[in-house]
XYZ file of N, CA and C in Angstrom:
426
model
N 0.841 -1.186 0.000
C 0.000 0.000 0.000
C 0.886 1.249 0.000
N 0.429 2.490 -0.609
C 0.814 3.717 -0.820
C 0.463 4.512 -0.477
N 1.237 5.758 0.555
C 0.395 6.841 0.620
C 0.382 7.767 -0.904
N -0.199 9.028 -0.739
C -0.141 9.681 -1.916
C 0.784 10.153 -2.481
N 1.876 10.398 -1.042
C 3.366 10.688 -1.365
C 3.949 9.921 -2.084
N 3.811 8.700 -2.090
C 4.759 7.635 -2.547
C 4.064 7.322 -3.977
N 2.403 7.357 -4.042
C 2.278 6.893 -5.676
C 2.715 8.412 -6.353
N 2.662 9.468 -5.754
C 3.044 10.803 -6.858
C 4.201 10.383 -6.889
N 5.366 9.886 -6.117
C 6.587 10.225 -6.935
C 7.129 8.383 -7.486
N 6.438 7.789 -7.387
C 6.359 6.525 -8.477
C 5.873 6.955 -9.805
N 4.620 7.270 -9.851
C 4.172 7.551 -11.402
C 4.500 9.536 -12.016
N 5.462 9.873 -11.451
C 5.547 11.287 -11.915
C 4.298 12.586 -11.382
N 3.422 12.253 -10.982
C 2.246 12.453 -10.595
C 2.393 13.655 -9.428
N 1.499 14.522 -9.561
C 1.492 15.903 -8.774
C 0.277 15.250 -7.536
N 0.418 15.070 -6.302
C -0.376 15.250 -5.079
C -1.898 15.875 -5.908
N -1.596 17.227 -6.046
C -2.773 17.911 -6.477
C -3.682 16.712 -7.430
N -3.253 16.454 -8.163
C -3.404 15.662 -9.858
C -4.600 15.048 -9.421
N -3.511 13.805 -8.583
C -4.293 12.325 -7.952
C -5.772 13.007 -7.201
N -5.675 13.748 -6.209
C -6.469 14.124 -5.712
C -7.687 14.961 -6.939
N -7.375 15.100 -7.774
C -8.362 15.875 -8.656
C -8.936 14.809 -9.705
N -8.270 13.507 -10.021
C -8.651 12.898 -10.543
C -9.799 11.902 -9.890
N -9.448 11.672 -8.437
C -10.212 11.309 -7.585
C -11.640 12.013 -7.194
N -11.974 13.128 -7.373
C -12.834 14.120 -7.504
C -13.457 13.627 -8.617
N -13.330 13.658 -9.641
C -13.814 13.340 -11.140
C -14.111 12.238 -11.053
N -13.612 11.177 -10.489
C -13.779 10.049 -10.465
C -13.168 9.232 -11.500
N -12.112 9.457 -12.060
C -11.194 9.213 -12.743
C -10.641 7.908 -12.079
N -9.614 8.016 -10.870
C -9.362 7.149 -10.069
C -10.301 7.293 -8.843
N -10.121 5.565 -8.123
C -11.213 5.712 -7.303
C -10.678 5.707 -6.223
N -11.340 6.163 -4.865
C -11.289 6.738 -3.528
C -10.134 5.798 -3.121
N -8.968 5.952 -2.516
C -8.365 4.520 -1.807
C -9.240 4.471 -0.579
N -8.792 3.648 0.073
C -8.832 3.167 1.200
C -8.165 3.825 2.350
N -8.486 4.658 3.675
C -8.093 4.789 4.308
C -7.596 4.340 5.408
N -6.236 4.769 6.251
C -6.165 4.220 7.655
C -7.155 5.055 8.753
N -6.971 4.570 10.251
C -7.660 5.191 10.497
C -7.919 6.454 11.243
N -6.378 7.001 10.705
C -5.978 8.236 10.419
C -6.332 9.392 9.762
N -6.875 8.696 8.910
C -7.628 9.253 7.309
C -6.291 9.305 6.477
N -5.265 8.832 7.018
C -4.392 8.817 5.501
C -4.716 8.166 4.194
N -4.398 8.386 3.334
C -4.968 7.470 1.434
C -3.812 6.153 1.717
N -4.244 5.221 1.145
C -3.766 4.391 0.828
C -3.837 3.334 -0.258
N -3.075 3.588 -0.890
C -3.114 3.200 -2.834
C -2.897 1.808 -2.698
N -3.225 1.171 -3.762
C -3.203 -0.090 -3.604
C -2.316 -0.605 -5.046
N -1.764 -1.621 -5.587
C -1.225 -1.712 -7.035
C -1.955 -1.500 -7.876
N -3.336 -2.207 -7.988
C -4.479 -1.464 -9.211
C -4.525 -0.117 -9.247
N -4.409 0.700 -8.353
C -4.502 2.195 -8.307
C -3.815 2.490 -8.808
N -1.881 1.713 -8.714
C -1.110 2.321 -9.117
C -1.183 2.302 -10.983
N -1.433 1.080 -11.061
C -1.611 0.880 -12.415
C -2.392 1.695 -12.893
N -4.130 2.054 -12.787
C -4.538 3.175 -13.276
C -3.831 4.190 -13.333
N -3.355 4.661 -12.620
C -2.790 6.023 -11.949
C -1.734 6.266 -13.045
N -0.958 5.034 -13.672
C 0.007 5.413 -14.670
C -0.564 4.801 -15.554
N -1.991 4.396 -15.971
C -2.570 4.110 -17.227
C -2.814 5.655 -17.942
N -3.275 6.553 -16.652
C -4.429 7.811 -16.908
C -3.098 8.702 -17.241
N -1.726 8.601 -16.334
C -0.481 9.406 -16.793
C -0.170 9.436 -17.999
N -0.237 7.926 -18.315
C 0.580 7.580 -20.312
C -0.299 8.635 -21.138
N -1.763 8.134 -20.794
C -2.829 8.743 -21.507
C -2.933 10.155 -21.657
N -2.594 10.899 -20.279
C -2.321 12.026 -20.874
C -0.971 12.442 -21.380
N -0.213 12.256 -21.149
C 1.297 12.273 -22.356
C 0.974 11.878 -23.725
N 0.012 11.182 -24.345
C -0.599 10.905 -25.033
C -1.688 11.967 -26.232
N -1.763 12.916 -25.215
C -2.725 13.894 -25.442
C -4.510 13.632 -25.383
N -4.787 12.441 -24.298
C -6.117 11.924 -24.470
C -6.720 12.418 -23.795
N -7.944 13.499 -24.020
C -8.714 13.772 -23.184
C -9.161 13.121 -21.825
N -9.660 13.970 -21.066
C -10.107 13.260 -19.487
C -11.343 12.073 -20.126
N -11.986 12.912 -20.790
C -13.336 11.762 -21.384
C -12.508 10.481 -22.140
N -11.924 10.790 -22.859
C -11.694 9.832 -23.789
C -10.855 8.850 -22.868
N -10.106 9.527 -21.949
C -9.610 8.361 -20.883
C -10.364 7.754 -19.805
N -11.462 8.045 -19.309
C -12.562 7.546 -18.690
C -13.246 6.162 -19.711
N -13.600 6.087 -21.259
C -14.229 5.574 -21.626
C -13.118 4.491 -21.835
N -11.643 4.679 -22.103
C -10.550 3.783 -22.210
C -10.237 2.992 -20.985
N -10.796 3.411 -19.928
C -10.792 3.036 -18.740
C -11.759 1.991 -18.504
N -13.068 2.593 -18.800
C -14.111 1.515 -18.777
C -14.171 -0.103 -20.152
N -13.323 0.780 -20.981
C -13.076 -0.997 -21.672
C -11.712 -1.636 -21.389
N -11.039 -0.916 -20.616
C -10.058 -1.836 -19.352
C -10.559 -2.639 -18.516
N -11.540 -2.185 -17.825
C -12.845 -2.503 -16.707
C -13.807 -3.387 -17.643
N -13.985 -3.979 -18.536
C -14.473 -4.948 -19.168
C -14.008 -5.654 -20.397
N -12.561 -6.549 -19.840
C -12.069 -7.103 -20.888
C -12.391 -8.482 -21.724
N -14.052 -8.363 -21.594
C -14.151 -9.700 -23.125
C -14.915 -8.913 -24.169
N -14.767 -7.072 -23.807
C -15.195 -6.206 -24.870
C -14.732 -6.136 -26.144
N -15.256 -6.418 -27.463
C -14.194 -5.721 -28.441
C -13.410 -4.454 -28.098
N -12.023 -4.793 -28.801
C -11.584 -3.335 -29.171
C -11.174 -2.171 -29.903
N -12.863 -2.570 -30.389
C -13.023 -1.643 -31.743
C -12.948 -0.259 -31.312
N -13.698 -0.556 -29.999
C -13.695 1.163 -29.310
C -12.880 1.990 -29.415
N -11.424 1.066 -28.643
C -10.523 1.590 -28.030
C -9.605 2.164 -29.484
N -9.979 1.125 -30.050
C -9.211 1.950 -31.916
C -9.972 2.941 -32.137
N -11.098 3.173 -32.405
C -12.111 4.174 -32.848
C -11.334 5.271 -32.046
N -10.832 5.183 -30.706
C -10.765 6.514 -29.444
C -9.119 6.980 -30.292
N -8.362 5.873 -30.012
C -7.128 5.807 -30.734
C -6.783 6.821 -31.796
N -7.604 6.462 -32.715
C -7.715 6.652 -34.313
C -8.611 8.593 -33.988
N -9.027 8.671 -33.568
C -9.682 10.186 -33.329
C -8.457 11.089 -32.589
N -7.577 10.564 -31.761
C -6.987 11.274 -31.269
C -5.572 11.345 -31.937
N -5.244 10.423 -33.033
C -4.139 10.686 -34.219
C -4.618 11.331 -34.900
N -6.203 11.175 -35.387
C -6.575 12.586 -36.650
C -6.461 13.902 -35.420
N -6.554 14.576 -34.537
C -6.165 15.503 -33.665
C -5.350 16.118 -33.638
N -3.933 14.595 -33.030
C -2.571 15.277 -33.403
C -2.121 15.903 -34.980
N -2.462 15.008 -35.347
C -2.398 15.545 -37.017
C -2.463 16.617 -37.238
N -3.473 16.693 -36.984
C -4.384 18.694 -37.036
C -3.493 19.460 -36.646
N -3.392 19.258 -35.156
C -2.215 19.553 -34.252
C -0.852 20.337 -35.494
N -0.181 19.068 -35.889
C 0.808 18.905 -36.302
C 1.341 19.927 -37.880
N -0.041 20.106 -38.086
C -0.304 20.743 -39.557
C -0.364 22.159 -39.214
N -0.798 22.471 -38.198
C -1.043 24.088 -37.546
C 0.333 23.990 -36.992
N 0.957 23.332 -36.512
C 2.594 23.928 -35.856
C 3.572 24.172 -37.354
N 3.021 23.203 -38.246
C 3.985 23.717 -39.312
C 3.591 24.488 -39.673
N 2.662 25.333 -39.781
C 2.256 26.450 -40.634
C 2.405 27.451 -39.853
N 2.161 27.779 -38.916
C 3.108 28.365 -37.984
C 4.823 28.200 -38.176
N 5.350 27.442 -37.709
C 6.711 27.285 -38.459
C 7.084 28.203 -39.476
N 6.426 27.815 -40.529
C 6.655 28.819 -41.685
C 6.425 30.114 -41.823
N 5.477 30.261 -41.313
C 4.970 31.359 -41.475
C 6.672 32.589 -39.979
N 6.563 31.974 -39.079
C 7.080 32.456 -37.959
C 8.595 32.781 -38.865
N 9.245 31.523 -39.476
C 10.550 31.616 -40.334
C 10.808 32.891 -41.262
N 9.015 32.928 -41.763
C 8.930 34.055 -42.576
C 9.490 35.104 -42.092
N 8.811 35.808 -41.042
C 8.481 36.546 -40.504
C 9.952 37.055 -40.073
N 10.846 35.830 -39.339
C 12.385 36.284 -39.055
C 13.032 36.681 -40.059
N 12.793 36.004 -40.982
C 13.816 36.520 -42.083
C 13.595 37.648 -42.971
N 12.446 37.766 -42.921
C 12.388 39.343 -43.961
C 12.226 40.398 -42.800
N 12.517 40.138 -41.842
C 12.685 41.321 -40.763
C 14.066 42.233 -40.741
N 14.412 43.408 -41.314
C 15.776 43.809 -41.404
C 16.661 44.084 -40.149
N 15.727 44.225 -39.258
C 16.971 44.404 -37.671
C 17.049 45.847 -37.699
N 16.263 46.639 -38.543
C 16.455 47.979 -38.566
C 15.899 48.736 -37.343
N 14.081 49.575 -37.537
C 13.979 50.390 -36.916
C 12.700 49.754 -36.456
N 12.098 50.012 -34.880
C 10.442 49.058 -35.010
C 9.617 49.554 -35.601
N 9.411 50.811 -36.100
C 8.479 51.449 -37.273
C 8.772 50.815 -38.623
N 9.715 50.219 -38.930
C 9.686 48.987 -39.949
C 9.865 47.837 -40.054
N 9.544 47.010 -38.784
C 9.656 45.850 -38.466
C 9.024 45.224 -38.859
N 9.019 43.852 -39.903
C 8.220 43.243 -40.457
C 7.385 42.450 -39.319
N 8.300 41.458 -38.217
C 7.540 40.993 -37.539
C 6.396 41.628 -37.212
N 6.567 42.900 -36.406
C 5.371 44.038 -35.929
C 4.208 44.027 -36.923
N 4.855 43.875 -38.585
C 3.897 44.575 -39.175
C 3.017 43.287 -39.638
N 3.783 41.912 -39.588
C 3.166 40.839 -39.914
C 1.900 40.627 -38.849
N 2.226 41.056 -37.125
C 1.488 40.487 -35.990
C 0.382 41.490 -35.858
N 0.330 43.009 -36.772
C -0.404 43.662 -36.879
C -1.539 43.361 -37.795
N -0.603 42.965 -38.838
C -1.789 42.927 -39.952
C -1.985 41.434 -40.760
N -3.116 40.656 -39.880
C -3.433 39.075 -40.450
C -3.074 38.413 -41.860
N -3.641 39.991 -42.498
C -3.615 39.690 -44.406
C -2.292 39.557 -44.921
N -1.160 39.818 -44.185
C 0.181 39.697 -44.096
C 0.870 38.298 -44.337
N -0.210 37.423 -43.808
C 0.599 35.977 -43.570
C -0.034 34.943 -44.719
N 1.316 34.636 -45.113
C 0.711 34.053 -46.730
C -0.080 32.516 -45.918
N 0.025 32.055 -44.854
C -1.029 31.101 -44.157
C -2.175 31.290 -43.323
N -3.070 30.690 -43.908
C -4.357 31.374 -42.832
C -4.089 30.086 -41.515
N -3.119 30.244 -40.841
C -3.181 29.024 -39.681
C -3.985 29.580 -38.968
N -5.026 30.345 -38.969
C -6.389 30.038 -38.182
C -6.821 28.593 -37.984
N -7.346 28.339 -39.216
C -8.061 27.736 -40.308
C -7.009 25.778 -40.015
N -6.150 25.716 -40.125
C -5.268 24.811 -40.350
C -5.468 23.917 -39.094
N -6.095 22.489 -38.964
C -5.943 21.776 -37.469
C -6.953 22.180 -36.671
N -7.801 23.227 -37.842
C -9.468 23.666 -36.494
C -10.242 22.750 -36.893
């Protein structure tokens, strides 16, 4: 058994975190002494660094709740868990397509900047004026 001290610095995990995930009901209540100290158990710990990966992952709180519940019933297909999978790579993607266009656009922006005066600073005049940027990365990964 674990107090909270000991599963936060096993799974990387902030005190605050555990306790907020426990709120949500994310992870569930441990068990107390009768102290009222927490006391984690190995399944906890395992969630606890299922829900960590997941968010390093970039998986929503929902989408890790429902990944959770077809953990919690394994003679489920796991079509789900691909379906959840597969939504959160088209995401990053998105993600990934708006940082490059950004990228470029930002590269732009350094290099036709002369280092001169800030009344002719391209950056300034690029962050002023939208119609400036040959990418609409609004638009890109929304």
């Amino acid at each position: 058994m674990l107090t909270i001290g000991g599963l936060a610095k096993k799974t990387g995990t902030k005190v605050q975190t555990i306790r907020y995930y426990e709120q949500i009901g994310l992870l569930p209540e441990p068990d107390r002494t009768e102290g009222g100290q927490r006391r984690y158990s190995n399944e906890q710990l395992d969630k606890l660094s299922f829900i960590r990966h997941s968010r390093q992952l970039g998986f929503s709180l929902e989408a890790i709740r429902e990944l959770l519940d077809l953990c919690d019933h394994p003679d489920r297909p796991c079509g789900k868990a691909d379906t959840i999978a597969r939504r959160q790579l088209k995401q990053v993607e998105q993600r990934i397509a708006r940082l490059q266009a950004l990228r470029t656009e930002l590269k732009r922006m350094v290099k036709e900047c002369s280092g001169g005066r800030t009344a002719d600073c391209r950056v300034l005049e690029v962050l002023r004026d939208h119609s400036e940027c040959l990418t609409d990365h609004d638009e890109i990964g929304a």
